[in-house]
Short mmCIF file of C-alpha atoms in Angstrom, two decimals:
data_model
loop_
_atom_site.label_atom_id
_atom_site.label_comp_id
_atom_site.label_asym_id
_atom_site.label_seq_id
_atom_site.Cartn_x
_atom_site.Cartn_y
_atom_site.Cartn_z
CA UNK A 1 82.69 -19.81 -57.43
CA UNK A 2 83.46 -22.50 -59.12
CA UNK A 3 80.01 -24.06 -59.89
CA UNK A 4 79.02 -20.74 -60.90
CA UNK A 5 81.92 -20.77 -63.69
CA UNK A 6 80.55 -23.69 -64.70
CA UNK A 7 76.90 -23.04 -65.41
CA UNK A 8 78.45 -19.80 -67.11
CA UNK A 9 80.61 -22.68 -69.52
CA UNK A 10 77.30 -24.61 -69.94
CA UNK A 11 75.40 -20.39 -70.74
CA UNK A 12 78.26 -20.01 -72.73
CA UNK A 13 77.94 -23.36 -75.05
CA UNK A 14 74.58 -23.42 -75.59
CA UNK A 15 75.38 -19.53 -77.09
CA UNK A 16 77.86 -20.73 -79.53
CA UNK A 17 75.43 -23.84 -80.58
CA UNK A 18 72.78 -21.47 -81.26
CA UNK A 19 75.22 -18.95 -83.25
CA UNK A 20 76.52 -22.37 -85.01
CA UNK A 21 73.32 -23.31 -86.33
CA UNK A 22 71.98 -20.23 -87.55
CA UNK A 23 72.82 -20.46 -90.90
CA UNK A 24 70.88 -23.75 -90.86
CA UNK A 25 68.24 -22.50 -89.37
CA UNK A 26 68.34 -19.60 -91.75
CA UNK A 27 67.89 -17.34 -88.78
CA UNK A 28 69.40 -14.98 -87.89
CA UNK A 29 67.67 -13.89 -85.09
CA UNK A 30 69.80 -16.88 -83.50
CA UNK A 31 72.64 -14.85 -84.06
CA UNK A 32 71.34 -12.13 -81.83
CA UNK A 33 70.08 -14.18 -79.08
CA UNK A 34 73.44 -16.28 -79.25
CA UNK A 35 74.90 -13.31 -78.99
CA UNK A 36 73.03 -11.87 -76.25
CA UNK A 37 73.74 -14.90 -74.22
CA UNK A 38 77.32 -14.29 -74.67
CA UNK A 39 76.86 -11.01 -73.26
CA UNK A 40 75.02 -11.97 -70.11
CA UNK A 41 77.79 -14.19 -69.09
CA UNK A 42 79.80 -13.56 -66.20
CA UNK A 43 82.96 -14.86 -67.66
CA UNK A 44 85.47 -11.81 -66.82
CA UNK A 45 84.51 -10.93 -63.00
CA UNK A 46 83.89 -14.57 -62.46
CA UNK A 47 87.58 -15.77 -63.70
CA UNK A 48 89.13 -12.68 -61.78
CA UNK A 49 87.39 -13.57 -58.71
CA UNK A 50 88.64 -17.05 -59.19
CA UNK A 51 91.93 -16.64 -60.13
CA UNK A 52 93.08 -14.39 -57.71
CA UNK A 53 91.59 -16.58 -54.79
CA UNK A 54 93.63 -19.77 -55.94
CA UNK A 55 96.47 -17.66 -56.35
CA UNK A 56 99.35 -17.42 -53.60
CA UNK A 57 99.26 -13.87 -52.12
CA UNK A 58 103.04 -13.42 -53.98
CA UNK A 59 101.05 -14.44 -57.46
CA UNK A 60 97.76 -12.71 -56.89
CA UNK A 61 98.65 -9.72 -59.03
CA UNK A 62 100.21 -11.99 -62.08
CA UNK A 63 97.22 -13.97 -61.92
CA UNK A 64 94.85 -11.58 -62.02
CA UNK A 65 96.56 -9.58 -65.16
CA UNK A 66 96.44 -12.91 -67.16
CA UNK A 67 92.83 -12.65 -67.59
CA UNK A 68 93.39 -9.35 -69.65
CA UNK A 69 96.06 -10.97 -71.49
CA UNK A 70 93.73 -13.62 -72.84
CA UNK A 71 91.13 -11.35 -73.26
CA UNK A 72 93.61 -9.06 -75.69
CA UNK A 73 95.15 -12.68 -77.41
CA UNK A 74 91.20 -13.69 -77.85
CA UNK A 75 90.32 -10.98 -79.15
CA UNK A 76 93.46 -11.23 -81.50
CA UNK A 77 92.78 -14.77 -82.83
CA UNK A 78 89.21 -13.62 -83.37
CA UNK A 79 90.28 -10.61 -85.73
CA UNK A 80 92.65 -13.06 -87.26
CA UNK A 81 90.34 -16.14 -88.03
CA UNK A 82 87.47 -13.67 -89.05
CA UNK A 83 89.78 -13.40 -92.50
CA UNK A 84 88.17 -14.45 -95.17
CA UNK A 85 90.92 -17.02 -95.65
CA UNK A 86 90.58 -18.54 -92.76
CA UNK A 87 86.98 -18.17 -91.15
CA UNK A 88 85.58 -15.61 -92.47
CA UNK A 89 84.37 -17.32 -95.82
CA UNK A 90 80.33 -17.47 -96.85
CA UNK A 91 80.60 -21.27 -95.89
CA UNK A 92 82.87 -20.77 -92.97
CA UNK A 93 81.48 -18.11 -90.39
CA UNK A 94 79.37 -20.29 -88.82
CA UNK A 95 82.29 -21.85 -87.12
CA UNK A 96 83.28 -18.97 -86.25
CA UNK A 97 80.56 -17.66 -84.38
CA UNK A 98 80.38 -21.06 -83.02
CA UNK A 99 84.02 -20.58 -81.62
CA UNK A 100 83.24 -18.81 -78.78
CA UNK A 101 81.98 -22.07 -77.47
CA UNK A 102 85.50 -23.93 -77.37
CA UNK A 103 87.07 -22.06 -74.68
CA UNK A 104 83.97 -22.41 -72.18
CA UNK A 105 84.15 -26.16 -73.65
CA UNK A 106 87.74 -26.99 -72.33
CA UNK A 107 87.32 -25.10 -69.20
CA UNK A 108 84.10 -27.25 -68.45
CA UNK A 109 86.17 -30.27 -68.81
CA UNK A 110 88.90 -29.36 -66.79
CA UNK A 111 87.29 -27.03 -64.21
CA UNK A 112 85.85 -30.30 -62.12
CA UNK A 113 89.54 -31.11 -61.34
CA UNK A 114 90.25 -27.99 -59.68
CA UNK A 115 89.24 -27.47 -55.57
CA UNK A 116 86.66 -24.70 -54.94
CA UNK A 117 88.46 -21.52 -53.57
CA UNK A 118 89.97 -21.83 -50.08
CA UNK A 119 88.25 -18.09 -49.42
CA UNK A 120 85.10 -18.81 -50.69
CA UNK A 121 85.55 -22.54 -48.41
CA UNK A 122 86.04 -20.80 -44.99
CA UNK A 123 84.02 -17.08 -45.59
CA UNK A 124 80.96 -18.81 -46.85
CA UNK A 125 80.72 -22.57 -45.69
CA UNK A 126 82.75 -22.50 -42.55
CA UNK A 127 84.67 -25.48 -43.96
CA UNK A 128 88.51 -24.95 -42.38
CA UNK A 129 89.01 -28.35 -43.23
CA UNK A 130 87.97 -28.22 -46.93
CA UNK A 131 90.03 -24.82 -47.36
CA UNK A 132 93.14 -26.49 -46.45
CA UNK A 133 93.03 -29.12 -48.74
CA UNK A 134 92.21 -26.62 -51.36
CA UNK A 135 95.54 -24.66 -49.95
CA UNK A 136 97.47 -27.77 -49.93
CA UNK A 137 96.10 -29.14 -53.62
CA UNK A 138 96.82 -25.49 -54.76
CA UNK A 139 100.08 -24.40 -53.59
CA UNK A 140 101.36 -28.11 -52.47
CA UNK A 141 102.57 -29.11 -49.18
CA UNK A 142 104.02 -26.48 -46.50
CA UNK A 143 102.63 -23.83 -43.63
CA UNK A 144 100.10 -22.03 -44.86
CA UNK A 145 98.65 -20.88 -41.30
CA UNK A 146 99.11 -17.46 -42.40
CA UNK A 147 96.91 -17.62 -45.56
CA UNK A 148 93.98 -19.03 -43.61
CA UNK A 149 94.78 -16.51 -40.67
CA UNK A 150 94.13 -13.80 -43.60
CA UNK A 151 91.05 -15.32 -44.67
CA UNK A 152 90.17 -15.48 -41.04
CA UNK A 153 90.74 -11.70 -40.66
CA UNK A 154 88.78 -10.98 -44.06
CA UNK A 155 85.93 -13.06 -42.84
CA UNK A 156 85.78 -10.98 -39.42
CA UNK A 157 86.34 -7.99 -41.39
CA UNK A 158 83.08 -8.76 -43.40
CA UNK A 159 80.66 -9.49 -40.83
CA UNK A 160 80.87 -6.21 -39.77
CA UNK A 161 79.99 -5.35 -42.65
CA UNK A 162 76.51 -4.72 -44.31
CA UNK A 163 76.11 -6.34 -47.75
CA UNK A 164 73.87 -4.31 -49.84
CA UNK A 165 71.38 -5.41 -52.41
CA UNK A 166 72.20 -3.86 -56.52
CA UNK A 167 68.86 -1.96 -55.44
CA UNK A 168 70.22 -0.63 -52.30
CA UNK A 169 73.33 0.11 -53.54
CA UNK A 170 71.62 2.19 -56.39
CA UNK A 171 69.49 3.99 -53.66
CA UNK A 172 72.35 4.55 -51.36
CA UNK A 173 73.57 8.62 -51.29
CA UNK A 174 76.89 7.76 -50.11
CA UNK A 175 77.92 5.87 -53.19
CA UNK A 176 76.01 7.58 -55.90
CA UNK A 177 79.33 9.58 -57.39
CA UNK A 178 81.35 6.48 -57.55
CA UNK A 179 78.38 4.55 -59.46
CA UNK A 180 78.10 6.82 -61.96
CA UNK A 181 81.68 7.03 -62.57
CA UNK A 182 81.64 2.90 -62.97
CA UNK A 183 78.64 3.42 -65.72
CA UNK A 184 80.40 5.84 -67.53
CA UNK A 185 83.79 4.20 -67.68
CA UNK A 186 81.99 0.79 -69.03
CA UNK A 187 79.92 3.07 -71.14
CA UNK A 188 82.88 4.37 -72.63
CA UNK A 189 84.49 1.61 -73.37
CA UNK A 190 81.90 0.13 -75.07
CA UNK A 191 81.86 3.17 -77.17
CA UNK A 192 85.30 3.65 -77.49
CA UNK A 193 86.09 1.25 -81.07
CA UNK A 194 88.04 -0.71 -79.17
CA UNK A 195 85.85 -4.06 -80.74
CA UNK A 196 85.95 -2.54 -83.86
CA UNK A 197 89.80 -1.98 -83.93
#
């Protein structure tokens, strides 16, 4: 998880140095590949996924909402620093398009000093040792047996469980209704305004 977030920082800086230099470049067809980039990036599932595994059980739900509370307040300072006063001058916008690069910036500096997630330590590598010192530099000192007897339970839950491919799960009958209701609600939104708002 958390290398992953990483190389999404690194996707993610290299997008706002492109957008950065397109004025000069005088291209600005290195607006719409920046731009592209940006959208490729797995930023939103990734810092869900995250979040709510470093969170204690009794802050999972908090955690988890804070990612669309930054995404709103981003999306806010963006509107706001888009003003002509502010960033959205014929010298300035450049730095502004370049802006989405601080954010992956600080997180790539301070990402390295967090422990992988204790789920991702026991489901995946087997490492019981690793995912309680991830518990322990997470939530501090205490019993946490019953957090890593959860995991446990999760991870016996999943081997029973078949793990299918984006083209199997495209092919598969049983969940055709509730894929086409996920493409339609992101759709949607997309469609909505909501950007342009």
């Amino acid at each position: 998880r958390k290398k992953c977030l990483l190389c999404n920082n690194l996707l993610m800086i290299v997008a706002a140095s492109i957008m950065g230099c397109s004025k000069i470049a005088q291209s600005f067809e290195m607006i719409l590949i920046g731009r592209f980039m940006c959208g490729i990036s797995l930023c939103v599932p990734l810092h869900h996924q995250y979040v709510g595994e470093i969170s204690p059980r009794k802050l999972r739900g908090f955690a988890n909402s804070t990612s669309s509370f930054f995404w709103a307040l981003g999306k806010a300072v963006g509107q706001i620093s888009g003003q002509r006063e502010l960033l959205g001058s014929q010298s300035l916008w450049p730095m502004l398009m370049a802006s989405c690069g601080l954010p992956a910036l600080v997180q790539l500096v301070t990402l390295p000093f967090f422990p992988e997630s204790p789920p991702y330590l026991l489901m995946h590598k087997g490492d019981q040792e690793g995912c309680k010192k991830a518990i322990r530099q997470l939530w501090g000192e205490g019993h946490h047996q019953a957090e890593i007897d959860d995991i446990m339970k999760e991870k016996a839950t999943m081997k029973n469980t078949k793990i299918l491919s984006v083209l199997e799960l495209m092919k598969e009958r049983a969940f055709r209704w509730q894929l086409y209701m996920i493409v339609i609600l992101t759709a949607t939104v997309q469609l909505c305004g909501i950007n342009a708002v």
